[in-house]
Amino acid sequence: MRIGILGSGLMGGKLGTIFARAGHEVVFSYSRSNAKLEKLARDAGGKARAGTPSDAAKDADALLLAVHWSRVDDVLKETGDLSGKVIVTCSLPMEEDDSGLAIGHTSSGAEELARRVPEARVVSAFNTLPSEVFFSVFEGDAGERRPSVAYCSDDARAKKVAAQLITDAGFDPVDAGPLRIARYTEPFALLMGQLAYEGDRGPAVAYGFEWFNERTLP
Ligand SMILES: NC(=O)c1ccc[n+]([C@@H]2O[C@H](COP(=O)([O-])OP(=O)(O)OC[C@H]3O[C@@H](n4cnc5c(N)ncnc54)[C@H](OP(=O)(O)O)[C@@H]3O)[C@@H](O)[C@H]2O)c1
């Protein structure tokens, strides 16, 4: 697939690198440093390159939205026409000062995004995982016991794309239902962040949670 990375920080940088190493054509975009985008593309190898958000969106089969919530409108403006585009969002709707969720309970960041770009196909995925775990899962030999990652969307094509990307990153994709399920996965992501960064077991605990699957359930 051609994948445009909108926001090439911790999440976009790592996931974009993994997608490139899995054989996808990746465009890294939306950093304050073009040199950083160029370096990410060089280090990722394969068919990765640096570009603007509108380069990233051109002919993309999927776009990964990985910016702080306060940057969403800006990056969407720079991206241009999103008609029919699949947007995989891992962005959490955090307050500007990261003090908590700006949207929750009766809606979610993913649903708000879908309202802002009704012409696009929005799917929520990857946000329950700290970026630090991605490389070890991708490079690890998980065998049959792949950690599960939930995704949700109201759009069948977006779900298919997300499931493929989750698989390519080394995880087991779990269809959690419609986009409104992001009302639960987004706060869950904060719990994962709390455990990973402020608990005493580090990011690995985050995919400890993701191991619940048919093998571990009675
Ligand atoms: N990190 C995680 O483990 C994690 C886990 C779950 C969900 N999330 C969500 O994923 C999203 C991205 O998180 P992240 O940790 O990848 O963030 P990040 O490292 O700060 O990356 C954000 C990207 O946006 C870019 N950006 C462009 N213009 C910017 C501006 N004017 N101000 C600030 N940033 C600008 C940054 O540029 P630079 O390259 O110049 O910094 C960077 O490439 C967030 O919504 C977060 O809630 C993150």
Coordinates of C-alpha atoms and ligand atoms in Angstrom, one line a residue:
M1 CA 0.0 0.0 0.0
R2 CA 0.9 3.7 -0.3
I3 CA 0.8 5.1 3.2
G4 CA 1.1 8.7 4.1
I5 CA 2.3 9.5 7.6
L6 CA 0.8 12.7 9.0
G7 CA 2.9 13.5 12.0
S8 CA 6.3 11.9 12.2
G9 CA 7.0 11.9 15.9
L10 CA 7.1 8.9 18.3
M11 CA 4.1 7.2 16.8
G12 CA 4.3 8.2 13.1
G13 CA 8.1 7.7 13.0
K14 CA 8.0 4.2 14.4
L15 CA 4.8 3.0 12.7
G16 CA 5.9 4.5 9.4
T17 CA 9.3 2.7 9.7
I18 CA 7.6 -0.6 10.4
F19 CA 5.2 -0.2 7.4
A20 CA 8.1 0.6 5.2
R21 CA 10.0 -2.4 6.4
A22 CA 6.9 -4.5 5.8
G23 CA 7.1 -3.5 2.2
H24 CA 4.7 -0.5 1.9
E25 CA 5.5 2.7 0.1
V26 CA 5.7 5.3 2.9
V27 CA 5.8 9.1 2.9
F28 CA 6.8 10.7 6.2
S29 CA 5.3 14.2 6.6
Y30 CA 4.4 16.9 9.1
S31 CA 7.4 17.5 11.3
R32 CA 9.0 20.9 12.2
S33 CA 12.2 19.5 10.7
N34 CA 12.6 18.4 7.1
A35 CA 16.0 17.0 8.0
K36 CA 14.2 14.7 10.5
L37 CA 11.8 13.5 7.8
E38 CA 14.6 12.8 5.4
K39 CA 16.5 10.9 8.1
L40 CA 13.4 8.8 9.0
A41 CA 13.0 7.9 5.4
R42 CA 16.6 7.0 5.0
D43 CA 16.6 4.9 8.2
A44 CA 13.4 3.2 7.3
G45 CA 14.8 2.1 4.0
G46 CA 12.6 0.4 1.3
K47 CA 10.3 2.7 -0.5
A48 CA 10.2 5.4 2.2
R49 CA 10.5 9.1 1.4
A50 CA 9.9 12.5 3.0
G51 CA 7.3 14.9 1.7
T52 CA 4.6 17.4 2.6
P53 CA 1.2 16.3 4.0
S54 CA -0.3 16.9 0.5
D55 CA 2.4 14.6 -1.0
A56 CA 1.6 12.1 1.7
A57 CA -2.1 12.1 0.8
K58 CA -1.6 12.0 -3.0
D59 CA -2.5 8.5 -4.2
A60 CA -2.3 7.2 -0.6
D61 CA -4.3 4.0 0.2
A62 CA -4.1 5.0 3.9
L63 CA -3.1 7.9 6.0
L64 CA -1.8 7.5 9.5
L65 CA -2.9 10.5 11.6
A66 CA -0.3 10.8 14.5
V67 CA -0.3 14.4 15.7
H68 CA -1.3 16.0 19.0
W69 CA -5.0 16.8 19.0
S70 CA -4.3 20.5 18.9
R71 CA -2.5 20.1 15.5
V72 CA -5.3 18.1 13.8
D73 CA -7.0 21.0 12.0
D74 CA -3.6 22.3 10.9
V75 CA -2.4 19.1 9.4
L76 CA -5.7 18.4 7.7
K77 CA -5.6 21.8 6.1
E78 CA -2.1 21.1 4.8
T79 CA -3.2 17.7 3.6
G80 CA -6.0 18.9 1.2
D81 CA -8.6 16.7 -0.4
L82 CA -9.4 13.7 1.6
S83 CA -12.3 12.4 -0.4
G84 CA -12.5 8.6 0.0
K85 CA -9.2 8.4 1.9
V86 CA -8.8 5.9 4.7
I87 CA -7.5 7.8 7.8
V88 CA -6.1 5.5 10.5
T89 CA -6.0 7.7 13.6
C90 CA -4.0 7.0 16.7
S91 CA -4.4 10.6 17.9
L92 CA -6.0 10.9 21.3
P93 CA -8.2 14.0 21.9
M94 CA -6.1 15.5 24.7
E95 CA -6.3 19.0 26.1
E96 CA -3.7 21.4 24.9
D97 CA -1.7 20.9 28.2
D98 CA -2.2 17.0 28.1
S99 CA -4.1 17.3 31.4
G100 CA -6.8 14.9 30.2
L101 CA -9.2 14.0 27.4
A102 CA -10.9 16.9 25.7
I103 CA -13.7 14.7 24.4
G104 CA -15.0 11.6 26.1
H105 CA -17.9 9.6 27.4
T106 CA -20.6 10.6 24.9
S107 CA -18.2 11.0 21.9
S108 CA -14.6 10.4 21.0
G109 CA -11.7 12.0 19.1
A110 CA -12.2 9.5 16.3
E111 CA -15.9 10.4 15.9
E112 CA -15.1 14.1 16.0
L113 CA -12.5 13.6 13.3
A114 CA -15.0 11.8 11.1
R115 CA -17.4 14.8 11.6
R116 CA -14.6 17.2 10.5
V117 CA -13.7 15.2 7.4
P118 CA -17.0 13.5 6.4
E119 CA -15.6 12.7 3.0
A120 CA -12.9 10.5 4.5
R121 CA -13.1 6.9 5.9
V122 CA -11.9 7.1 9.5
V123 CA -10.7 4.1 11.6
S124 CA -9.3 4.2 15.1
A125 CA -6.3 1.9 15.8
F126 CA -2.9 1.6 17.5
N127 CA -3.6 4.3 20.2
T128 CA -3.7 1.9 23.1
L129 CA 0.0 1.0 22.6
P130 CA 3.0 3.1 23.7
S131 CA 5.2 3.6 20.7
E132 CA 8.1 2.0 22.5
V133 CA 6.6 -1.5 22.0
F134 CA 6.2 -1.4 18.2
F135 CA 9.7 -2.4 17.1
S136 CA 10.0 -5.3 19.6
V137 CA 6.6 -6.7 18.5
F138 CA 7.5 -6.3 14.8
E139 CA 10.9 -7.8 15.1
G140 CA 10.0 -10.4 17.7
D141 CA 9.1 -13.9 17.0
A142 CA 5.6 -14.0 18.4
G143 CA 4.7 -17.2 16.6
E144 CA 1.0 -17.8 16.9
R145 CA 0.7 -15.7 20.1
R146 CA 0.6 -12.3 18.6
P147 CA -0.6 -9.5 20.9
S148 CA -4.1 -8.3 19.9
V149 CA -4.9 -4.8 18.8
A150 CA -8.5 -3.5 18.6
Y151 CA -9.7 -1.2 15.9
C152 CA -13.1 0.3 15.2
S153 CA -14.8 2.1 12.3
D154 CA -18.1 2.6 10.5
D155 CA -16.4 1.9 7.2
A156 CA -15.8 -1.6 5.9
R157 CA -12.9 -0.5 3.6
A158 CA -11.2 1.4 6.4
K159 CA -11.5 -1.6 8.6
K160 CA -9.9 -3.9 6.0
V161 CA -6.9 -1.5 5.6
A162 CA -6.5 -1.2 9.4
A163 CA -6.6 -4.9 9.9
Q164 CA -3.9 -5.4 7.2
L165 CA -1.6 -2.7 8.8
I166 CA -2.1 -4.1 12.3
T167 CA -1.2 -7.6 10.9
D168 CA 1.9 -6.2 9.1
A169 CA 3.1 -4.5 12.3
G170 CA 3.1 -7.9 14.0
F171 CA -0.2 -7.8 16.0
D172 CA -3.5 -9.7 15.8
P173 CA -6.3 -7.3 14.6
V174 CA -9.5 -7.4 16.6
D175 CA -12.5 -5.8 15.1
A176 CA -14.1 -3.9 18.1
G177 CA -17.1 -2.7 16.1
P178 CA -18.3 0.8 15.1
L179 CA -16.4 4.0 15.4
R180 CA -18.3 5.0 18.6
I181 CA -16.3 2.2 20.4
A182 CA -13.4 4.7 20.4
R183 CA -15.3 6.3 23.4
Y184 CA -13.9 3.3 25.3
T185 CA -10.6 2.7 23.6
E186 CA -9.4 6.3 23.9
P187 CA -9.7 6.4 27.8
F188 CA -8.3 2.8 27.8
A189 CA -5.3 4.3 26.0
L190 CA -4.7 6.7 28.8
L191 CA -4.7 3.8 31.3
M192 CA -2.1 2.1 29.1
G193 CA 0.0 5.4 29.1
Q194 CA -0.3 5.7 32.8
L195 CA 0.8 2.2 33.4
A196 CA 3.6 2.4 30.8
Y197 CA 5.1 5.7 31.8
E198 CA 4.1 6.3 35.4
G199 CA 3.8 2.7 36.7
D200 CA 6.8 0.7 37.7
R201 CA 6.8 -1.9 34.8
G202 CA 7.3 0.3 31.8
P203 CA 5.8 0.0 28.3
A204 CA 5.9 -3.8 28.2
V205 CA 2.9 -3.9 30.5
A206 CA 0.9 -2.3 27.7
Y207 CA 1.1 -5.4 25.5
G208 CA 0.8 -7.6 28.5
F209 CA -2.8 -6.4 28.5
E210 CA -3.1 -7.1 24.8
W211 CA -2.3 -10.8 25.3
F212 CA -5.8 -11.7 26.3
N213 CA -7.0 -13.9 23.4
E214 CA -8.7 -17.1 22.9
R215 CA -5.7 -19.0 24.2
T216 CA -5.7 -17.2 27.5
L217 CA -9.4 -17.1 28.0
P218 CA -11.2 -20.1 29.4
Ligands
LIG1 N1 3.6 8.3 21.9 C1 2.7 7.3 22.2 O1 3.2 6.2 22.7 C2 1.3 7.4 22.0 C3 0.4 6.3 22.3 C4 -0.9 6.4 22.0 C5 -1.4 7.5 21.4 N2 -0.6 8.5 21.0 C6 -1.2 9.7 20.3 O2 -0.6 9.8 19.0 C7 -0.5 11.2 18.7 C8 1.0 11.5 18.3 O3 1.7 11.3 19.5 P1 3.3 11.3 19.5 O4 3.8 10.8 20.8 O5 3.8 10.6 18.3 O6 3.6 12.8 19.4 P2 4.9 13.5 18.9 O7 6.1 12.6 19.1 O8 4.9 14.9 19.5 O9 4.7 13.7 17.3 C9 3.9 14.7 16.8 C10 4.3 15.0 15.4 O10 3.7 16.2 15.0 C11 4.6 17.1 14.5 N3 4.3 18.5 14.5 C12 4.3 19.3 13.4 N4 4.1 20.6 13.6 C13 4.0 20.7 15.0 C14 3.8 21.8 15.9 N5 3.7 23.0 15.4 N6 3.8 21.5 17.2 C15 3.9 20.2 17.6 N7 4.1 19.2 16.8 C16 4.2 19.4 15.5 C17 5.8 16.9 15.4 O11 6.9 17.5 14.8 P3 8.4 17.2 15.3 O12 8.9 16.0 14.5 O13 9.1 18.5 14.9 O14 8.4 17.0 16.7 C18 5.8 15.3 15.3 O15 6.4 14.9 14.1 C19 -1.0 12.0 19.8 O16 -2.4 12.4 19.6 C20 -1.0 11.0 21.0 O17 -2.1 11.3 21.9 C21 0.7 8.5 21.3

